[in-house]
Amino acid sequence: FFPKHFIRPGVSDTNWHIQDPASQRLTWNKPPVNVLVIRKIRDESLVEPFKELCRFLVEEKQMMVYVERRVADDATLSKDEAFGSICNQLCTFREGYDDISDCIDLIICLGGDGTLLYASSLFQGSVPPVMAFHLGSLGFLTPFKFESYKTEVAKVFEGNAAITLRSRLKVKVVKDMLQIEHNGLLPHGHTNSEADKVTLQLQVRAEILTEEYSLDRGPSPYLSNVDLYLDGRLITSVQGDGVIVSTPTGSTAYAAAAGASMIHPNVPAIMVTPICPHSLSFRPIVVPAGVELMITLSPDARNTAWVSFDGRKRQEIQYGDCIKITTSCYPVPSICCHDLVYDWFESLAQCLHWNVRKKQARPADMSDSSDTEN
């Protein structure tokens, strides 16, 4: 900094390095072999695109294609005799039972934004590159058009594609040991000692990687009243309908509807957005990506709260429970159609109609007000 200022030893100077977004490119050390195809469930319009894509990957590209078992068992596919030979070559798995995290080279999603979020939830660690085709309703996170899928997929297989690293949140839900003991849920022979608390927290804790976490008052008529901690220090109490903690990717979802700013996914940050707060000065805030947020029910809260992760895994948070949130070290590498700047602003314009308004008329096109009056 200045002649008498320096970075304290032990703190890496890489913290001050600003990466050029254009340097985020996909390259293959080895040619991709295993491809995971995720299809939006309960949408019959995606059956034909799904079959067409699988046929292309298996027959023309000689890829090993993985699909969910419930997708492969679809009655519509079994009735198609022409697709039978392809279907027999597909590798199937079941969510929550089969671990495919170490054998997938590329993910291809057919659907909307929810399909991409679901695909990322299958990988709690490192996530393979994700190529998302817009076949859903909104398509903010799915930049590719399926009409040109052969050309686009071939380009990705060749490498050198732009990548957006979408950060995820690592969420730990720690249940209160006293509450568990009161409900008779302690294992036989265990006591509520300090040593047992640490062990039991690992058993009841749920670690979830998500783009957006929301806590609300649920069916209760009372306000939510929760305490927000930042790196162990109490920052504020949230009184209102709830609070949203999101990544920059989640900033364009529920957080944007609650009045937060929209942040480019390349910005390392965590957003905290109140939902209908009972304070006019409680504005959404952005904190550094490396901090740990902790949320607990306030001691004087009138009711419990409910938490959900990307709209899934909804559960009740009771007194004594705490939720710890930080940035995951495993982002989602989303393949760009053009580049990470153009794709994001095109999604803002096409999906959210950002800054769309009727343009002002030029002075020459405006009628003379004096003539109108006469």
Short mmCIF file of C-alpha atoms in Angstrom, two decimals:
data_model
loop_
_atom_site.label_atom_id
_atom_site.label_comp_id
_atom_site.label_asym_id
_atom_site.label_seq_id
_atom_site.Cartn_x
_atom_site.Cartn_y
_atom_site.Cartn_z
CA PHE A 1 0.00 0.00 0.00
CA PHE A 2 1.99 2.98 1.32
CA PRO A 3 5.69 2.94 2.30
CA LYS A 4 4.87 2.06 5.92
CA HIS A 5 2.01 -0.36 5.21
CA PHE A 6 2.19 -4.00 4.23
CA ILE A 7 0.12 -7.19 4.28
CA ARG A 8 0.57 -9.05 7.55
CA PRO A 9 2.70 -12.22 7.10
CA GLY A 10 0.57 -15.32 6.77
CA VAL A 11 -2.10 -13.62 4.70
CA SER A 12 -1.76 -14.63 1.08
CA ASP A 13 -1.51 -11.80 -1.41
CA THR A 14 -3.63 -13.87 -3.79
CA ASN A 15 -6.64 -12.47 -1.92
CA TRP A 16 -6.06 -9.26 -3.85
CA HIS A 17 -5.79 -10.88 -7.26
CA ILE A 18 -8.66 -10.05 -9.58
CA GLN A 19 -9.18 -12.72 -12.20
CA ASP A 20 -10.03 -11.77 -15.75
CA PRO A 21 -13.44 -13.37 -16.49
CA ALA A 22 -12.31 -14.03 -20.06
CA SER A 23 -9.72 -16.48 -18.70
CA GLN A 24 -12.43 -18.87 -17.49
CA ARG A 25 -12.39 -21.38 -20.32
CA LEU A 26 -13.26 -25.08 -20.40
CA THR A 27 -10.48 -27.39 -21.52
CA TRP A 28 -10.30 -31.20 -21.41
CA ASN A 29 -7.24 -33.05 -20.16
CA LYS A 30 -8.81 -36.17 -21.65
CA PRO A 31 -11.73 -36.45 -24.08
CA PRO A 32 -15.07 -36.70 -22.23
CA VAL A 33 -16.57 -40.17 -22.10
CA ASN A 34 -19.44 -40.22 -19.58
CA VAL A 35 -22.32 -37.79 -20.01
CA LEU A 36 -25.18 -37.31 -17.55
CA VAL A 37 -28.46 -36.26 -19.17
CA ILE A 38 -31.02 -34.70 -16.82
CA ARG A 39 -34.53 -34.29 -18.17
CA LYS A 40 -37.38 -32.34 -16.63
CA ILE A 41 -39.82 -34.86 -15.17
CA ARG A 42 -43.55 -34.86 -15.94
CA ASP A 43 -43.13 -32.91 -19.17
CA GLU A 44 -44.14 -34.96 -22.18
CA SER A 45 -42.88 -32.30 -24.59
CA LEU A 46 -39.30 -33.22 -23.62
CA VAL A 47 -39.57 -36.91 -24.50
CA GLU A 48 -38.65 -36.44 -28.16
CA PRO A 49 -35.73 -34.03 -27.50
CA PHE A 50 -34.47 -36.46 -24.86
CA LYS A 51 -34.54 -39.42 -27.25
CA GLU A 52 -32.95 -37.37 -30.01
CA LEU A 53 -30.11 -36.23 -27.75
CA CYS A 54 -29.45 -39.72 -26.35
CA ARG A 55 -29.40 -41.22 -29.84
CA PHE A 56 -26.91 -38.57 -30.94
CA LEU A 57 -24.62 -39.13 -27.93
CA VAL A 58 -24.68 -42.93 -28.11
CA GLU A 59 -24.63 -43.59 -31.86
CA GLU A 60 -22.72 -40.63 -33.28
CA LYS A 61 -20.45 -39.64 -30.41
CA GLN A 62 -20.02 -43.11 -28.81
CA MET A 63 -20.61 -41.68 -25.33
CA MET A 64 -21.61 -43.52 -22.19
CA VAL A 65 -24.90 -41.85 -21.22
CA TYR A 66 -26.20 -41.82 -17.63
CA VAL A 67 -29.86 -41.09 -16.84
CA GLU A 68 -32.09 -41.41 -13.81
CA ARG A 69 -33.83 -44.76 -13.50
CA ARG A 70 -37.25 -43.12 -13.29
CA VAL A 71 -36.53 -41.45 -16.64
CA ALA A 72 -35.41 -44.68 -18.29
CA ASP A 73 -38.49 -46.49 -16.92
CA ASP A 74 -40.85 -43.97 -18.47
CA ALA A 75 -43.69 -45.82 -20.21
CA THR A 76 -43.41 -43.51 -23.21
CA LEU A 77 -39.86 -44.70 -23.86
CA SER A 78 -40.69 -48.39 -23.44
CA LYS A 79 -43.41 -48.10 -26.09
CA ASP A 80 -40.92 -46.81 -28.67
CA GLU A 81 -39.38 -49.92 -30.20
CA ALA A 82 -36.99 -47.88 -32.35
CA PHE A 83 -35.49 -46.34 -29.20
CA GLY A 84 -35.23 -49.70 -27.43
CA SER A 85 -31.67 -50.42 -28.56
CA ILE A 86 -30.53 -47.01 -27.30
CA CYS A 87 -32.42 -47.38 -24.03
CA ASN A 88 -30.66 -50.68 -23.31
CA GLN A 89 -27.28 -48.95 -23.53
CA LEU A 90 -28.14 -46.22 -21.02
CA CYS A 91 -26.62 -46.39 -17.53
CA THR A 92 -29.18 -45.69 -14.82
CA PHE A 93 -28.90 -44.46 -11.24
CA ARG A 94 -31.20 -43.52 -8.37
CA GLU A 95 -30.90 -40.27 -6.48
CA GLY A 96 -29.81 -40.87 -2.90
CA TYR A 97 -28.77 -44.47 -3.56
CA ASP A 98 -26.13 -44.53 -6.31
CA ASP A 99 -23.01 -42.35 -6.22
CA ILE A 100 -22.02 -41.13 -9.68
CA SER A 101 -19.93 -38.15 -8.55
CA ASP A 102 -16.62 -39.66 -9.71
CA CYS A 103 -17.65 -40.96 -13.11
CA ILE A 104 -19.38 -38.05 -14.89
CA ASP A 105 -17.46 -35.81 -17.29
CA LEU A 106 -20.28 -33.56 -18.49
CA ILE A 107 -23.89 -32.79 -17.52
CA ILE A 108 -26.50 -31.87 -20.13
CA CYS A 109 -29.80 -30.50 -18.83
CA LEU A 110 -33.08 -30.43 -20.76
CA GLY A 111 -35.58 -28.17 -19.02
CA GLY A 112 -35.60 -24.91 -17.13
CA ASP A 113 -33.70 -23.31 -14.28
CA GLY A 114 -35.07 -25.83 -11.77
CA THR A 115 -33.61 -28.69 -13.79
CA LEU A 116 -30.14 -27.15 -13.60
CA LEU A 117 -30.45 -26.59 -9.84
CA TYR A 118 -31.57 -30.19 -9.40
CA ALA A 119 -28.59 -31.42 -11.42
CA SER A 120 -26.17 -29.49 -9.22
CA SER A 121 -27.81 -30.93 -6.08
CA LEU A 122 -26.77 -34.42 -7.19
CA PHE A 123 -23.13 -33.47 -6.61
CA GLN A 124 -22.31 -32.40 -3.06
CA GLY A 125 -18.61 -32.13 -3.95
CA SER A 126 -16.99 -31.20 -7.25
CA VAL A 127 -19.52 -30.60 -10.04
CA PRO A 128 -18.83 -31.50 -13.70
CA PRO A 129 -19.39 -28.79 -16.34
CA VAL A 130 -23.08 -28.20 -16.98
CA MET A 131 -24.56 -27.50 -20.40
CA ALA A 132 -28.19 -26.37 -20.07
CA PHE A 133 -30.71 -26.25 -22.92
CA HIS A 134 -33.67 -23.91 -22.60
CA LEU A 135 -36.74 -26.18 -22.68
CA GLY A 136 -38.55 -24.83 -19.62
CA SER A 137 -40.62 -21.81 -18.72
CA LEU A 138 -38.14 -19.10 -17.67
CA GLY A 139 -34.69 -20.21 -18.81
CA PHE A 140 -32.58 -17.59 -17.05
CA LEU A 141 -29.80 -20.12 -16.36
CA THR A 142 -30.22 -22.13 -19.59
CA PRO A 143 -28.64 -20.21 -22.49
CA PHE A 144 -28.59 -22.90 -25.20
CA LYS A 145 -31.32 -23.46 -27.79
CA PHE A 146 -32.07 -27.10 -28.56
CA GLU A 147 -32.53 -26.50 -32.30
CA SER A 148 -28.74 -26.39 -32.74
CA TYR A 149 -27.82 -29.01 -30.11
CA LYS A 150 -25.54 -31.05 -32.39
CA THR A 151 -23.35 -28.09 -33.23
CA GLU A 152 -23.28 -26.79 -29.66
CA VAL A 153 -22.49 -30.16 -28.08
CA ALA A 154 -19.73 -30.79 -30.61
CA LYS A 155 -18.16 -27.42 -29.71
CA VAL A 156 -18.18 -28.31 -26.02
CA PHE A 157 -16.56 -31.70 -26.71
CA GLU A 158 -13.80 -29.87 -28.57
CA GLY A 159 -13.17 -27.67 -25.52
CA ASN A 160 -12.30 -24.00 -25.22
CA ALA A 161 -15.78 -22.93 -24.13
CA ALA A 162 -16.50 -20.02 -21.80
CA ILE A 163 -17.40 -21.00 -18.24
CA THR A 164 -19.32 -19.19 -15.50
CA LEU A 165 -18.41 -20.44 -12.02
CA ARG A 166 -21.67 -20.16 -10.10
CA SER A 167 -20.97 -20.27 -6.37
CA ARG A 168 -23.08 -22.37 -4.01
CA LEU A 169 -23.84 -22.11 -0.32
CA LYS A 170 -22.80 -24.72 2.20
CA VAL A 171 -25.55 -24.92 4.80
CA LYS A 172 -25.37 -26.80 8.11
CA VAL A 173 -28.55 -27.27 10.11
CA VAL A 174 -27.54 -28.09 13.70
CA LYS A 175 -30.35 -29.35 15.92
CA ASP A 176 -30.54 -28.53 19.63
CA MET A 177 -29.32 -31.46 21.74
CA LEU A 178 -31.56 -30.54 24.68
CA GLN A 179 -34.60 -30.61 22.41
CA ILE A 180 -33.57 -34.01 21.00
CA GLU A 181 -33.13 -35.42 24.51
CA HIS A 182 -36.50 -34.01 25.59
CA ASN A 183 -38.19 -35.73 22.64
CA GLY A 184 -36.54 -39.04 23.49
CA LEU A 185 -34.42 -39.14 20.34
CA LEU A 186 -31.02 -39.68 21.97
CA PRO A 187 -29.44 -43.06 21.12
CA HIS A 188 -29.52 -45.66 23.91
CA GLY A 189 -26.70 -45.22 26.41
CA HIS A 190 -25.87 -41.63 25.42
CA THR A 191 -26.02 -38.64 27.73
CA ASN A 192 -26.16 -35.00 26.86
CA SER A 193 -22.51 -34.30 27.74
CA GLU A 194 -20.25 -31.88 25.91
CA ALA A 195 -18.43 -34.73 24.17
CA ASP A 196 -21.68 -36.30 23.02
CA LYS A 197 -22.96 -32.98 21.67
CA VAL A 198 -20.24 -32.81 19.06
CA THR A 199 -20.78 -36.40 17.93
CA LEU A 200 -24.54 -36.14 17.85
CA GLN A 201 -24.49 -32.90 15.92
CA LEU A 202 -22.70 -34.70 13.14
CA GLN A 203 -25.49 -37.27 13.04
CA VAL A 204 -28.38 -34.83 12.94
CA ARG A 205 -26.74 -32.12 10.87
CA ALA A 206 -27.75 -31.74 7.25
CA GLU A 207 -25.12 -30.29 4.91
CA ILE A 208 -26.75 -28.91 1.79
CA LEU A 209 -25.24 -27.09 -1.17
CA THR A 210 -27.67 -24.58 -2.59
CA GLU A 211 -27.95 -21.33 -4.53
CA GLU A 212 -30.62 -19.80 -2.34
CA TYR A 213 -31.70 -20.41 1.23
CA SER A 214 -34.86 -18.87 2.66
CA LEU A 215 -36.29 -18.84 6.17
CA ASP A 216 -39.89 -17.77 6.75
CA ARG A 217 -42.57 -17.86 9.42
CA GLY A 218 -44.43 -20.75 7.79
CA PRO A 219 -48.14 -21.12 8.66
CA SER A 220 -47.83 -19.02 11.83
CA PRO A 221 -49.62 -15.63 11.95
CA TYR A 222 -46.76 -14.13 14.00
CA LEU A 223 -43.72 -12.36 12.63
CA SER A 224 -40.47 -14.23 12.22
CA ASN A 225 -37.96 -13.13 14.83
CA VAL A 226 -34.46 -14.49 14.17
CA ASP A 227 -30.96 -13.37 15.11
CA LEU A 228 -28.32 -12.98 12.41
CA TYR A 229 -24.65 -13.55 13.28
CA LEU A 230 -21.64 -12.80 11.08
CA ASP A 231 -18.45 -14.68 11.96
CA GLY A 232 -19.79 -15.25 15.48
CA ARG A 233 -20.90 -11.67 16.15
CA LEU A 234 -24.53 -10.66 16.43
CA ILE A 235 -25.28 -8.27 13.57
CA THR A 236 -29.01 -7.73 13.83
CA SER A 237 -32.38 -9.31 14.54
CA VAL A 238 -34.72 -9.90 11.64
CA GLN A 239 -38.37 -9.17 12.33
CA GLY A 240 -40.69 -9.70 9.41
CA ASP A 241 -41.85 -12.51 7.16
CA GLY A 242 -38.38 -14.01 6.90
CA VAL A 243 -34.93 -13.66 5.39
CA ILE A 244 -33.22 -14.88 2.20
CA VAL A 245 -29.55 -15.80 1.97
CA SER A 246 -28.42 -16.27 -1.61
CA THR A 247 -25.47 -16.49 -3.95
CA PRO A 248 -25.17 -14.06 -6.88
CA THR A 249 -26.91 -16.70 -9.00
CA GLY A 250 -29.83 -16.72 -6.54
CA SER A 251 -29.93 -12.92 -6.53
CA THR A 252 -32.11 -12.97 -9.66
CA ALA A 253 -34.68 -15.30 -8.10
CA TYR A 254 -36.58 -14.92 -4.81
CA ALA A 255 -34.16 -12.22 -3.61
CA ALA A 256 -34.86 -10.00 -6.63
CA ALA A 257 -38.60 -10.35 -6.01
CA ALA A 258 -37.99 -9.18 -2.41
CA GLY A 259 -36.21 -6.03 -3.60
CA ALA A 260 -32.54 -7.06 -3.70
CA SER A 261 -30.03 -6.07 -6.36
CA MET A 262 -29.07 -8.48 -9.12
CA ILE A 263 -25.42 -9.52 -8.93
CA HIS A 264 -23.35 -11.10 -11.69
CA PRO A 265 -22.49 -14.72 -10.79
CA ASN A 266 -18.76 -14.01 -11.06
CA VAL A 267 -18.87 -11.67 -8.04
CA PRO A 268 -17.72 -13.48 -4.85
CA ALA A 269 -20.44 -12.51 -2.40
CA ILE A 270 -23.36 -13.61 -0.24
CA MET A 271 -26.61 -11.66 -0.24
CA VAL A 272 -28.85 -11.20 2.80
CA THR A 273 -32.33 -10.00 1.91
CA PRO A 274 -35.16 -9.49 4.42
CA ILE A 275 -38.69 -10.51 3.42
CA CYS A 276 -41.20 -7.75 4.26
CA PRO A 277 -39.19 -6.43 7.25
CA HIS A 278 -40.87 -4.34 9.94
CA SER A 279 -38.22 -1.65 9.51
CA LEU A 280 -38.04 0.81 6.65
CA SER A 281 -34.26 1.04 7.02
CA PHE A 282 -33.59 -2.69 6.75
CA ARG A 283 -32.16 -2.86 3.24
CA PRO A 284 -30.63 -5.92 1.54
CA ILE A 285 -26.89 -6.24 2.15
CA VAL A 286 -23.97 -7.94 0.41
CA VAL A 287 -21.19 -9.54 2.49
CA PRO A 288 -17.87 -11.15 1.43
CA ALA A 289 -18.04 -14.72 0.22
CA GLY A 290 -15.67 -16.08 2.87
CA VAL A 291 -17.68 -15.19 5.98
CA GLU A 292 -19.91 -17.55 7.98
CA LEU A 293 -23.47 -16.52 8.66
CA MET A 294 -25.42 -18.08 11.51
CA ILE A 295 -29.16 -17.74 12.03
CA THR A 296 -31.04 -18.74 15.17
CA LEU A 297 -34.49 -18.09 16.58
CA SER A 298 -34.47 -15.09 18.91
CA PRO A 299 -35.06 -15.97 22.58
CA ASP A 300 -38.27 -13.91 22.60
CA ALA A 301 -39.61 -15.27 19.29
CA ARG A 302 -43.29 -16.14 19.44
CA ASN A 303 -43.10 -19.07 17.04
CA THR A 304 -40.73 -21.39 15.22
CA ALA A 305 -39.60 -20.84 11.63
CA TRP A 306 -39.34 -22.89 8.45
CA VAL A 307 -36.34 -23.21 6.16
CA SER A 308 -36.04 -24.36 2.54
CA PHE A 309 -33.13 -24.73 0.12
CA ASP A 310 -33.81 -23.76 -3.49
CA GLY A 311 -37.47 -24.40 -2.64
CA ARG A 312 -36.75 -28.01 -1.54
CA LYS A 313 -36.08 -29.95 1.68
CA ARG A 314 -38.37 -27.73 3.74
CA GLN A 315 -38.04 -28.30 7.50
CA GLU A 316 -38.92 -26.63 10.79
CA ILE A 317 -36.37 -24.71 12.85
CA GLN A 318 -37.08 -24.77 16.57
CA TYR A 319 -35.66 -23.00 19.61
CA GLY A 320 -32.00 -23.86 20.13
CA ASP A 321 -31.43 -24.89 16.50
CA CYS A 322 -28.97 -22.94 14.39
CA ILE A 323 -28.23 -22.65 10.70
CA LYS A 324 -24.65 -22.01 9.57
CA ILE A 325 -24.11 -20.72 6.04
CA THR A 326 -20.93 -20.07 4.11
CA THR A 327 -19.73 -20.18 0.52
CA SER A 328 -18.98 -23.67 -0.75
CA CYS A 329 -15.61 -24.41 -2.29
CA TYR A 330 -17.41 -26.38 -5.03
CA PRO A 331 -19.01 -24.02 -7.57
CA VAL A 332 -21.16 -25.06 -10.51
CA PRO A 333 -19.23 -24.58 -13.78
CA SER A 334 -21.95 -23.50 -16.21
CA ILE A 335 -21.00 -23.53 -19.87
CA CYS A 336 -21.79 -20.24 -21.65
CA CYS A 337 -23.41 -20.01 -25.04
CA HIS A 338 -21.43 -16.87 -25.95
CA ASP A 339 -19.52 -15.52 -22.96
CA LEU A 340 -20.26 -14.90 -19.28
CA VAL A 341 -21.01 -11.18 -19.76
CA TYR A 342 -23.20 -11.38 -22.86
CA ASP A 343 -25.15 -14.44 -21.62
CA TRP A 344 -26.05 -12.81 -18.30
CA PHE A 345 -27.24 -9.51 -19.74
CA GLU A 346 -29.15 -11.30 -22.48
CA SER A 347 -30.95 -13.32 -19.79
CA LEU A 348 -31.76 -10.10 -17.92
CA ALA A 349 -33.27 -8.61 -21.08
CA GLN A 350 -35.03 -11.70 -22.44
CA CYS A 351 -36.30 -13.30 -19.22
CA LEU A 352 -36.72 -10.44 -16.75
CA HIS A 353 -37.23 -7.60 -19.27
CA TRP A 354 -34.63 -5.59 -17.40
CA ASN A 355 -34.81 -1.85 -18.15
CA VAL A 356 -37.43 -2.37 -20.86
CA ARG A 357 -39.60 0.71 -21.43
CA LYS A 358 -41.08 2.72 -24.24
CA LYS A 359 -38.40 5.01 -25.59
CA GLN A 360 -38.72 8.76 -25.41
CA ALA A 361 -39.78 10.43 -28.61
CA ARG A 362 -37.26 12.61 -30.41
CA PRO A 363 -37.92 16.39 -30.25
CA ALA A 364 -38.64 16.51 -33.98
CA ASP A 365 -41.38 13.91 -33.57
CA MET A 366 -43.10 15.78 -30.75
CA SER A 367 -46.06 17.97 -31.66
CA ASP A 368 -46.00 21.65 -30.80
CA SER A 369 -47.94 22.14 -27.58
CA SER A 370 -49.01 25.63 -28.72
CA ASP A 371 -50.61 24.20 -31.86
CA THR A 372 -52.48 21.69 -29.75
CA GLU A 373 -53.81 24.38 -27.52
CA ASN A 374 -55.05 26.41 -30.51
#
